[in-house]
Amino acid sequence: MCVMPFGFPPHVKILRTHSTDEFVNWSGSVRFIPRSQVWPANDEAVSVYVRDAAARSRKIRVAGSGHSSSPLVETPDILMSMRDHRGLIDYDLARSRATVGAGTVLHDLGPILHDIGLSMENLGDVDTQTIAGVISTGTHGSGRTLQNISATLVGLRAVTGTGEIVEWSLEKEPDLINAVRVSMGLLGIFTAVRLQLQPRYQLRRREYVARTEDCLAHLDELADAHRNFDFYWYPRRDEVKLRTLNPPGTPTPELPYAHHIHEENGHSHEIIAQERKLKFEELEYFVPAEAGPACFREVRRRILKRHRKQVGWRVLYRLIAKDDGFLSPAHGRDSVAISLHQNASLPYQDYFDDIESILRAHDGRPHWGKKHSLHGAALAALYPRWNDFVTLRQQLDPQRVFLTAPMARLLGEE
Amino acid sequence: MLKAIGAKVWAIPGGHMPLLSSGAEPRDTSRDELCVLNAGHLNVQVELTIYYEDREPVGPYRLKVAAQRVRHMRFNDLIDPQALPLDTPYAVLLVADHPVVVQFTRHDTSQPANAIATTLAFAG
């Protein structure tokens, strides 16, 4: 095992700015002015901020890259950035594990891991988020056997709501790790995360265009045949783009019903994520995998009937394997994630509200970092370990330092 | 060598994508379609601005047309910077950095007896 020096100086260093700068998320729909925006230089400084906030009954939220479009980071008081908690801390090639700073951005993490011979198992559609952000919100890629990114968390260093600096591992505290995987910063502020990785690997991306009905008729075999598989459905054409990723050389079936349009090969971190410059709002729900096709068909019918006039953006259909995270949207069930997009500059609420009712009717769970309307009891009913999570939150943050008004409403703890 | 033909500025006043379609999609989707011929020997960058009856213009929508190539594009598919609404009158101003020839076509499959109308755009 190679251990690099823990990357932060031992003394407490605090950088503070009393700012009137407005925070604006990536899509532009979450805006607020916190009392201050801070970026502590080390774990001890994070602890000082938390203890101070607890004593003054103030609220702290941590913003990663600001990619979420639900009000997860909204706070009247302290908005914290982990920009000084970035980079590789240690790694273990024999077990394919590495510890990195919580504020490390995925786009930077790929090359860092590649240089030491490791890679993440999967990525989402973009890689602009921080590693703590994607873990905390249940962000995912697509693949029938692949779990969301939070499932690769095997240990962490964090500061709880009492200011205590803790280190938890999957081996010693499995229940805590399963609680903290998708915890939206409610159990503690991550300062470093230990990840289960894979030896670095290559992928080949192949994309096809096909008729929607042909895609749906072959959905199971597509999901089984490819390491990563998802599809876009285009409402203004009623056709799909099939996206597949496999290690080069993997035999994959021909798709006689589809037209091959794109291929590229490269390191996994360069191939999985895509660049997205155009801003959009998004609603995404995870439905049980077996309900995915019927749910999608109903979404498709509704969009064609009611929304095609205003909606030109695609619908994305992805597969996620089940996991044990208390609040993971894939908790205990293999899932299909169906997501809607709309230009950030266009109205989206009526569209999202209407389709959300279909996704809910199929026992859907919302993505925590995207638009949705659920809170309190409606969410609690979806998660078997909801009460365990709330109990733990109350133990780890008794002064409600991390429980802002939007988060209290989300948990039903107003 | 053929001299580059066309113009750098074109206008299409009569845009209107029908809301309804019949038949097999995407082949029979009701649509407005842009056809740009670049007969020249340089790649062309095209910028579209969309005008409406009751709101500010939206654009630019950018597309490239390679040298000595033709490009067909459905207005229905545009989302960058913003999707165009169906069933809404609009107009198009096209500005290219080299001369091109622009044709506009409407496929209206609102009813099974579908209709096609096509015209050259107005060269500015």
PDB file of N, CA, C and O in Angstrom, chain A residues 333-383:
ATOM      1  N   ARG A 333     -33.726  -2.170  -4.900  1.00  0.00           N
ATOM      2  CA  ARG A 333     -34.403  -2.592  -6.135  1.00  0.00           C
ATOM      3  C   ARG A 333     -33.620  -2.123  -7.363  1.00  0.00           C
ATOM      4  O   ARG A 333     -33.212  -0.951  -7.447  1.00  0.00           O
ATOM      5  N   ASP A 334     -33.413  -3.048  -8.300  1.00  0.00           N
ATOM      6  CA  ASP A 334     -32.875  -2.652  -9.598  1.00  0.00           C
ATOM      7  C   ASP A 334     -33.831  -1.629 -10.192  1.00  0.00           C
ATOM      8  O   ASP A 334     -35.059  -1.782 -10.092  1.00  0.00           O
ATOM      9  N   SER A 335     -33.244  -0.594 -10.818  1.00  0.00           N
ATOM     10  CA  SER A 335     -34.082   0.552 -11.177  1.00  0.00           C
ATOM     11  C   SER A 335     -33.850   1.009 -12.609  1.00  0.00           C
ATOM     12  O   SER A 335     -32.792   0.750 -13.199  1.00  0.00           O
ATOM     13  N   VAL A 336     -34.845   1.695 -13.105  1.00  0.00           N
ATOM     14  CA  VAL A 336     -34.745   2.450 -14.351  1.00  0.00           C
ATOM     15  C   VAL A 336     -34.950   3.913 -13.998  1.00  0.00           C
ATOM     16  O   VAL A 336     -35.902   4.254 -13.292  1.00  0.00           O
ATOM     17  N   ALA A 337     -34.029   4.745 -14.446  1.00  0.00           N
ATOM     18  CA  ALA A 337     -34.165   6.190 -14.222  1.00  0.00           C
ATOM     19  C   ALA A 337     -34.658   6.832 -15.509  1.00  0.00           C
ATOM     20  O   ALA A 337     -34.055   6.647 -16.569  1.00  0.00           O
ATOM     21  N   ILE A 338     -35.763   7.550 -15.401  1.00  0.00           N
ATOM     22  CA  ILE A 338     -36.329   8.257 -16.547  1.00  0.00           C
ATOM     23  C   ILE A 338     -36.220   9.750 -16.264  1.00  0.00           C
ATOM     24  O   ILE A 338     -36.722  10.229 -15.245  1.00  0.00           O
ATOM     25  N   SER A 339     -35.547  10.457 -17.151  1.00  0.00           N
ATOM     26  CA  SER A 339     -35.344  11.888 -16.888  1.00  0.00           C
ATOM     27  C   SER A 339     -35.820  12.730 -18.061  1.00  0.00           C
ATOM     28  O   SER A 339     -35.645  12.377 -19.229  1.00  0.00           O
ATOM     29  N   LEU A 340     -36.438  13.856 -17.692  1.00  0.00           N
ATOM     30  CA  LEU A 340     -36.941  14.827 -18.666  1.00  0.00           C
ATOM     31  C   LEU A 340     -36.050  16.049 -18.630  1.00  0.00           C
ATOM     32  O   LEU A 340     -35.525  16.415 -17.586  1.00  0.00           O
ATOM     33  N   HIS A 341     -35.923  16.700 -19.757  1.00  0.00           N
ATOM     34  CA  HIS A 341     -35.118  17.910 -19.835  1.00  0.00           C
ATOM     35  C   HIS A 341     -35.916  19.006 -20.538  1.00  0.00           C
ATOM     36  O   HIS A 341     -36.733  18.719 -21.403  1.00  0.00           O
ATOM     37  N   GLN A 342     -35.617  20.218 -20.147  1.00  0.00           N
ATOM     38  CA  GLN A 342     -36.191  21.358 -20.854  1.00  0.00           C
ATOM     39  C   GLN A 342     -35.156  22.477 -20.829  1.00  0.00           C
ATOM     40  O   GLN A 342     -34.439  22.635 -19.829  1.00  0.00           O
ATOM     41  N   ASN A 343     -35.102  23.252 -21.909  1.00  0.00           N
ATOM     42  CA  ASN A 343     -34.183  24.389 -21.920  1.00  0.00           C
ATOM     43  C   ASN A 343     -34.376  25.215 -20.657  1.00  0.00           C
ATOM     44  O   ASN A 343     -35.502  25.519 -20.270  1.00  0.00           O
ATOM     45  N   ALA A 344     -33.262  25.608 -20.038  1.00  0.00           N
ATOM     46  CA  ALA A 344     -33.352  26.419 -18.818  1.00  0.00           C
ATOM     47  C   ALA A 344     -34.033  27.754 -19.078  1.00  0.00           C
ATOM     48  O   ALA A 344     -34.555  28.375 -18.154  1.00  0.00           O
ATOM     49  N   SER A 345     -34.051  28.191 -20.322  1.00  0.00           N
ATOM     50  CA  SER A 345     -34.659  29.485 -20.651  1.00  0.00           C
ATOM     51  C   SER A 345     -36.145  29.370 -20.963  1.00  0.00           C
ATOM     52  O   SER A 345     -36.794  30.375 -21.259  1.00  0.00           O
ATOM     53  N   LEU A 346     -36.712  28.168 -20.902  1.00  0.00           N
ATOM     54  CA  LEU A 346     -38.128  27.966 -21.229  1.00  0.00           C
ATOM     55  C   LEU A 346     -38.901  27.478 -20.002  1.00  0.00           C
ATOM     56  O   LEU A 346     -38.322  26.890 -19.087  1.00  0.00           O
ATOM     57  N   PRO A 347     -40.210  27.699 -19.964  1.00  0.00           N
ATOM     58  CA  PRO A 347     -41.014  27.179 -18.855  1.00  0.00           C
ATOM     59  C   PRO A 347     -40.936  25.652 -18.783  1.00  0.00           C
ATOM     60  O   PRO A 347     -40.941  24.983 -19.813  1.00  0.00           O
ATOM     61  N   TYR A 348     -40.854  25.123 -17.577  1.00  0.00           N
ATOM     62  CA  TYR A 348     -40.744  23.676 -17.420  1.00  0.00           C
ATOM     63  C   TYR A 348     -41.735  23.109 -16.393  1.00  0.00           C
ATOM     64  O   TYR A 348     -42.007  21.910 -16.366  1.00  0.00           O
ATOM     65  N   GLN A 349     -42.300  23.962 -15.536  1.00  0.00           N
ATOM     66  CA  GLN A 349     -43.024  23.453 -14.373  1.00  0.00           C
ATOM     67  C   GLN A 349     -44.251  22.616 -14.754  1.00  0.00           C
ATOM     68  O   GLN A 349     -44.462  21.524 -14.209  1.00  0.00           O
ATOM     69  N   ASP A 350     -45.084  23.117 -15.663  1.00  0.00           N
ATOM     70  CA  ASP A 350     -46.287  22.364 -16.041  1.00  0.00           C
ATOM     71  C   ASP A 350     -45.922  21.007 -16.631  1.00  0.00           C
ATOM     72  O   ASP A 350     -46.572  19.987 -16.351  1.00  0.00           O
ATOM     73  N   TYR A 351     -44.893  21.018 -17.453  1.00  0.00           N
ATOM     74  CA  TYR A 351     -44.414  19.777 -18.082  1.00  0.00           C
ATOM     75  C   TYR A 351     -43.930  18.794 -17.020  1.00  0.00           C
ATOM     76  O   TYR A 351     -44.363  17.627 -16.994  1.00  0.00           O
ATOM     77  N   PHE A 352     -43.076  19.262 -16.133  1.00  0.00           N
ATOM     78  CA  PHE A 352     -42.540  18.372 -15.100  1.00  0.00           C
ATOM     79  C   PHE A 352     -43.654  17.878 -14.176  1.00  0.00           C
ATOM     80  O   PHE A 352     -43.684  16.698 -13.796  1.00  0.00           O
ATOM     81  N   ASP A 353     -44.555  18.769 -13.781  1.00  0.00           N
ATOM     82  CA  ASP A 353     -45.640  18.373 -12.869  1.00  0.00           C
ATOM     83  C   ASP A 353     -46.480  17.258 -13.479  1.00  0.00           C
ATOM     84  O   ASP A 353     -46.852  16.289 -12.795  1.00  0.00           O
ATOM     85  N   ASP A 354     -46.787  17.408 -14.753  1.00  0.00           N
ATOM     86  CA  ASP A 354     -47.652  16.433 -15.403  1.00  0.00           C
ATOM     87  C   ASP A 354     -46.964  15.068 -15.490  1.00  0.00           C
ATOM     88  O   ASP A 354     -47.556  14.028 -15.155  1.00  0.00           O
ATOM     89  N   ILE A 355     -45.715  15.058 -15.915  1.00  0.00           N
ATOM     90  CA  ILE A 355     -45.015  13.773 -16.074  1.00  0.00           C
ATOM     91  C   ILE A 355     -44.653  13.183 -14.714  1.00  0.00           C
ATOM     92  O   ILE A 355     -44.629  11.947 -14.535  1.00  0.00           O
ATOM     93  N   GLU A 356     -44.404  14.041 -13.732  1.00  0.00           N
ATOM     94  CA  GLU A 356     -44.075  13.527 -12.395  1.00  0.00           C
ATOM     95  C   GLU A 356     -45.201  12.642 -11.862  1.00  0.00           C
ATOM     96  O   GLU A 356     -44.958  11.646 -11.173  1.00  0.00           O
ATOM     97  N   SER A 357     -46.439  12.990 -12.200  1.00  0.00           N
ATOM     98  CA  SER A 357     -47.563  12.186 -11.709  1.00  0.00           C
ATOM     99  C   SER A 357     -47.491  10.769 -12.272  1.00  0.00           C
ATOM    100  O   SER A 357     -47.852   9.796 -11.595  1.00  0.00           O
ATOM    101  N   ILE A 358     -47.025  10.615 -13.505  1.00  0.00           N
ATOM    102  CA  ILE A 358     -46.873   9.271 -14.097  1.00  0.00           C
ATOM    103  C   ILE A 358     -45.739   8.520 -13.400  1.00  0.00           C
ATOM    104  O   ILE A 358     -45.873   7.337 -13.052  1.00  0.00           O
ATOM    105  N   LEU A 359     -44.642   9.210 -13.188  1.00  0.00           N
ATOM    106  CA  LEU A 359     -43.482   8.560 -12.573  1.00  0.00           C
ATOM    107  C   LEU A 359     -43.808   8.129 -11.148  1.00  0.00           C
ATOM    108  O   LEU A 359     -43.389   7.057 -10.695  1.00  0.00           O
ATOM    109  N   ARG A 360     -44.573   8.939 -10.443  1.00  0.00           N
ATOM    110  CA  ARG A 360     -44.978   8.573  -9.076  1.00  0.00           C
ATOM    111  C   ARG A 360     -45.925   7.373  -9.083  1.00  0.00           C
ATOM    112  O   ARG A 360     -45.862   6.509  -8.205  1.00  0.00           O
ATOM    113  N   ALA A 361     -46.806   7.342 -10.075  1.00  0.00           N
ATOM    114  CA  ALA A 361     -47.761   6.230 -10.156  1.00  0.00           C
ATOM    115  C   ALA A 361     -47.063   4.894 -10.393  1.00  0.00           C
ATOM    116  O   ALA A 361     -47.645   3.835 -10.152  1.00  0.00           O
ATOM    117  N   HIS A 362     -45.827   4.957 -10.888  1.00  0.00           N
ATOM    118  CA  HIS A 362     -45.051   3.726 -11.089  1.00  0.00           C
ATOM    119  C   HIS A 362     -44.067   3.520  -9.940  1.00  0.00           C
ATOM    120  O   HIS A 362     -43.013   2.911 -10.121  1.00  0.00           O
ATOM    121  N   ASP A 363     -44.422   4.047  -8.770  1.00  0.00           N
ATOM    122  CA  ASP A 363     -43.625   3.829  -7.558  1.00  0.00           C
ATOM    123  C   ASP A 363     -42.238   4.449  -7.681  1.00  0.00           C
ATOM    124  O   ASP A 363     -41.244   3.915  -7.175  1.00  0.00           O
ATOM    125  N   GLY A 364     -42.174   5.595  -8.340  1.00  0.00           N
ATOM    126  CA  GLY A 364     -40.891   6.243  -8.576  1.00  0.00           C
ATOM    127  C   GLY A 364     -40.354   6.991  -7.362  1.00  0.00           C
ATOM    128  O   GLY A 364     -41.109   7.448  -6.504  1.00  0.00           O
ATOM    129  N   ARG A 365     -39.038   7.073  -7.306  1.00  0.00           N
ATOM    130  CA  ARG A 365     -38.340   7.861  -6.288  1.00  0.00           C
ATOM    131  C   ARG A 365     -37.564   8.964  -7.015  1.00  0.00           C
ATOM    132  O   ARG A 365     -36.847   8.676  -7.974  1.00  0.00           O
ATOM    133  N   PRO A 366     -37.650  10.199  -6.549  1.00  0.00           N
ATOM    134  CA  PRO A 366     -36.983  11.283  -7.271  1.00  0.00           C
ATOM    135  C   PRO A 366     -35.476  11.307  -7.059  1.00  0.00           C
ATOM    136  O   PRO A 366     -34.977  10.872  -6.016  1.00  0.00           O
ATOM    137  N   HIS A 367     -34.774  11.819  -8.046  1.00  0.00           N
ATOM    138  CA  HIS A 367     -33.352  12.131  -7.883  1.00  0.00           C
ATOM    139  C   HIS A 367     -33.263  13.338  -6.957  1.00  0.00           C
ATOM    140  O   HIS A 367     -33.921  14.349  -7.181  1.00  0.00           O
ATOM    141  N   TRP A 368     -32.420  13.220  -5.916  1.00  0.00           N
ATOM    142  CA  TRP A 368     -32.369  14.272  -4.902  1.00  0.00           C
ATOM    143  C   TRP A 368     -31.857  15.603  -5.443  1.00  0.00           C
ATOM    144  O   TRP A 368     -32.217  16.662  -4.911  1.00  0.00           O
ATOM    145  N   GLY A 369     -31.031  15.553  -6.459  1.00  0.00           N
ATOM    146  CA  GLY A 369     -30.403  16.788  -6.933  1.00  0.00           C
ATOM    147  C   GLY A 369     -31.126  17.438  -8.092  1.00  0.00           C
ATOM    148  O   GLY A 369     -30.630  18.418  -8.647  1.00  0.00           O
ATOM    149  N   LYS A 370     -32.291  16.897  -8.465  1.00  0.00           N
ATOM    150  CA  LYS A 370     -33.004  17.460  -9.612  1.00  0.00           C
ATOM    151  C   LYS A 370     -34.381  17.939  -9.162  1.00  0.00           C
ATOM    152  O   LYS A 370     -34.765  17.765  -8.022  1.00  0.00           O
ATOM    153  N   LYS A 371     -35.125  18.527 -10.084  1.00  0.00           N
ATOM    154  CA  LYS A 371     -36.428  19.068  -9.721  1.00  0.00           C
ATOM    155  C   LYS A 371     -37.382  17.937  -9.332  1.00  0.00           C
ATOM    156  O   LYS A 371     -37.444  16.907 -10.000  1.00  0.00           O
ATOM    157  N   HIS A 372     -38.121  18.142  -8.243  1.00  0.00           N
ATOM    158  CA  HIS A 372     -39.201  17.237  -7.879  1.00  0.00           C
ATOM    159  C   HIS A 372     -40.063  17.946  -6.846  1.00  0.00           C
ATOM    160  O   HIS A 372     -39.667  18.995  -6.303  1.00  0.00           O
ATOM    161  N   SER A 373     -41.220  17.382  -6.541  1.00  0.00           N
ATOM    162  CA  SER A 373     -42.161  18.083  -5.656  1.00  0.00           C
ATOM    163  C   SER A 373     -42.344  17.375  -4.319  1.00  0.00           C
ATOM    164  O   SER A 373     -43.157  17.803  -3.506  1.00  0.00           O
ATOM    165  N   LEU A 374     -41.631  16.282  -4.083  1.00  0.00           N
ATOM    166  CA  LEU A 374     -41.919  15.465  -2.894  1.00  0.00           C
ATOM    167  C   LEU A 374     -41.192  15.968  -1.651  1.00  0.00           C
ATOM    168  O   LEU A 374     -40.125  16.550  -1.731  1.00  0.00           O
ATOM    169  N   HIS A 375     -41.798  15.679  -0.501  1.00  0.00           N
ATOM    170  CA  HIS A 375     -41.167  15.980   0.780  1.00  0.00           C
ATOM    171  C   HIS A 375     -41.903  15.206   1.878  1.00  0.00           C
ATOM    172  O   HIS A 375     -43.007  14.684   1.686  1.00  0.00           O
ATOM    173  N   GLY A 376     -41.237  15.132   3.030  1.00  0.00           N
ATOM    174  CA  GLY A 376     -41.860  14.565   4.219  1.00  0.00           C
ATOM    175  C   GLY A 376     -42.421  13.175   4.034  1.00  0.00           C
ATOM    176  O   GLY A 376     -41.737  12.260   3.567  1.00  0.00           O
ATOM    177  N   ALA A 377     -43.686  13.016   4.407  1.00  0.00           N
ATOM    178  CA  ALA A 377     -44.302  11.687   4.446  1.00  0.00           C
ATOM    179  C   ALA A 377     -44.303  11.005   3.079  1.00  0.00           C
ATOM    180  O   ALA A 377     -44.160   9.770   2.996  1.00  0.00           O
ATOM    181  N   ALA A 378     -44.451  11.794   2.021  1.00  0.00           N
ATOM    182  CA  ALA A 378     -44.470  11.189   0.684  1.00  0.00           C
ATOM    183  C   ALA A 378     -43.138  10.527   0.373  1.00  0.00           C
ATOM    184  O   ALA A 378     -43.093   9.473  -0.272  1.00  0.00           O
ATOM    185  N   LEU A 379     -42.053  11.111   0.820  1.00  0.00           N
ATOM    186  CA  LEU A 379     -40.736  10.504   0.619  1.00  0.00           C
ATOM    187  C   LEU A 379     -40.517   9.345   1.587  1.00  0.00           C
ATOM    188  O   LEU A 379     -39.980   8.302   1.214  1.00  0.00           O
ATOM    189  N   ALA A 380     -40.913   9.566   2.832  1.00  0.00           N
ATOM    190  CA  ALA A 380     -40.700   8.525   3.845  1.00  0.00           C
ATOM    191  C   ALA A 380     -41.329   7.200   3.422  1.00  0.00           C
ATOM    192  O   ALA A 380     -40.778   6.119   3.672  1.00  0.00           O
ATOM    193  N   ALA A 381     -42.471   7.288   2.758  1.00  0.00           N
ATOM    194  CA  ALA A 381     -43.167   6.072   2.336  1.00  0.00           C
ATOM    195  C   ALA A 381     -42.397   5.292   1.273  1.00  0.00           C
ATOM    196  O   ALA A 381     -42.662   4.109   1.048  1.00  0.00           O
ATOM    197  N   LEU A 382     -41.442   5.953   0.631  1.00  0.00           N
ATOM    198  CA  LEU A 382     -40.703   5.311  -0.462  1.00  0.00           C
ATOM    199  C   LEU A 382     -39.443   4.601   0.000  1.00  0.00           C
ATOM    200  O   LEU A 382     -38.850   3.838  -0.754  1.00  0.00           O
ATOM    201  N   TYR A 383     -39.026   4.882   1.239  1.00  0.00           N
ATOM    202  CA  TYR A 383     -37.725   4.391   1.695  1.00  0.00           C
ATOM    203  C   TYR A 383     -37.876   3.564   2.966  1.00  0.00           C
ATOM    204  O   TYR A 383     -38.201   4.113   4.023  1.00  0.00           O
TER     205      TYR A 383
END
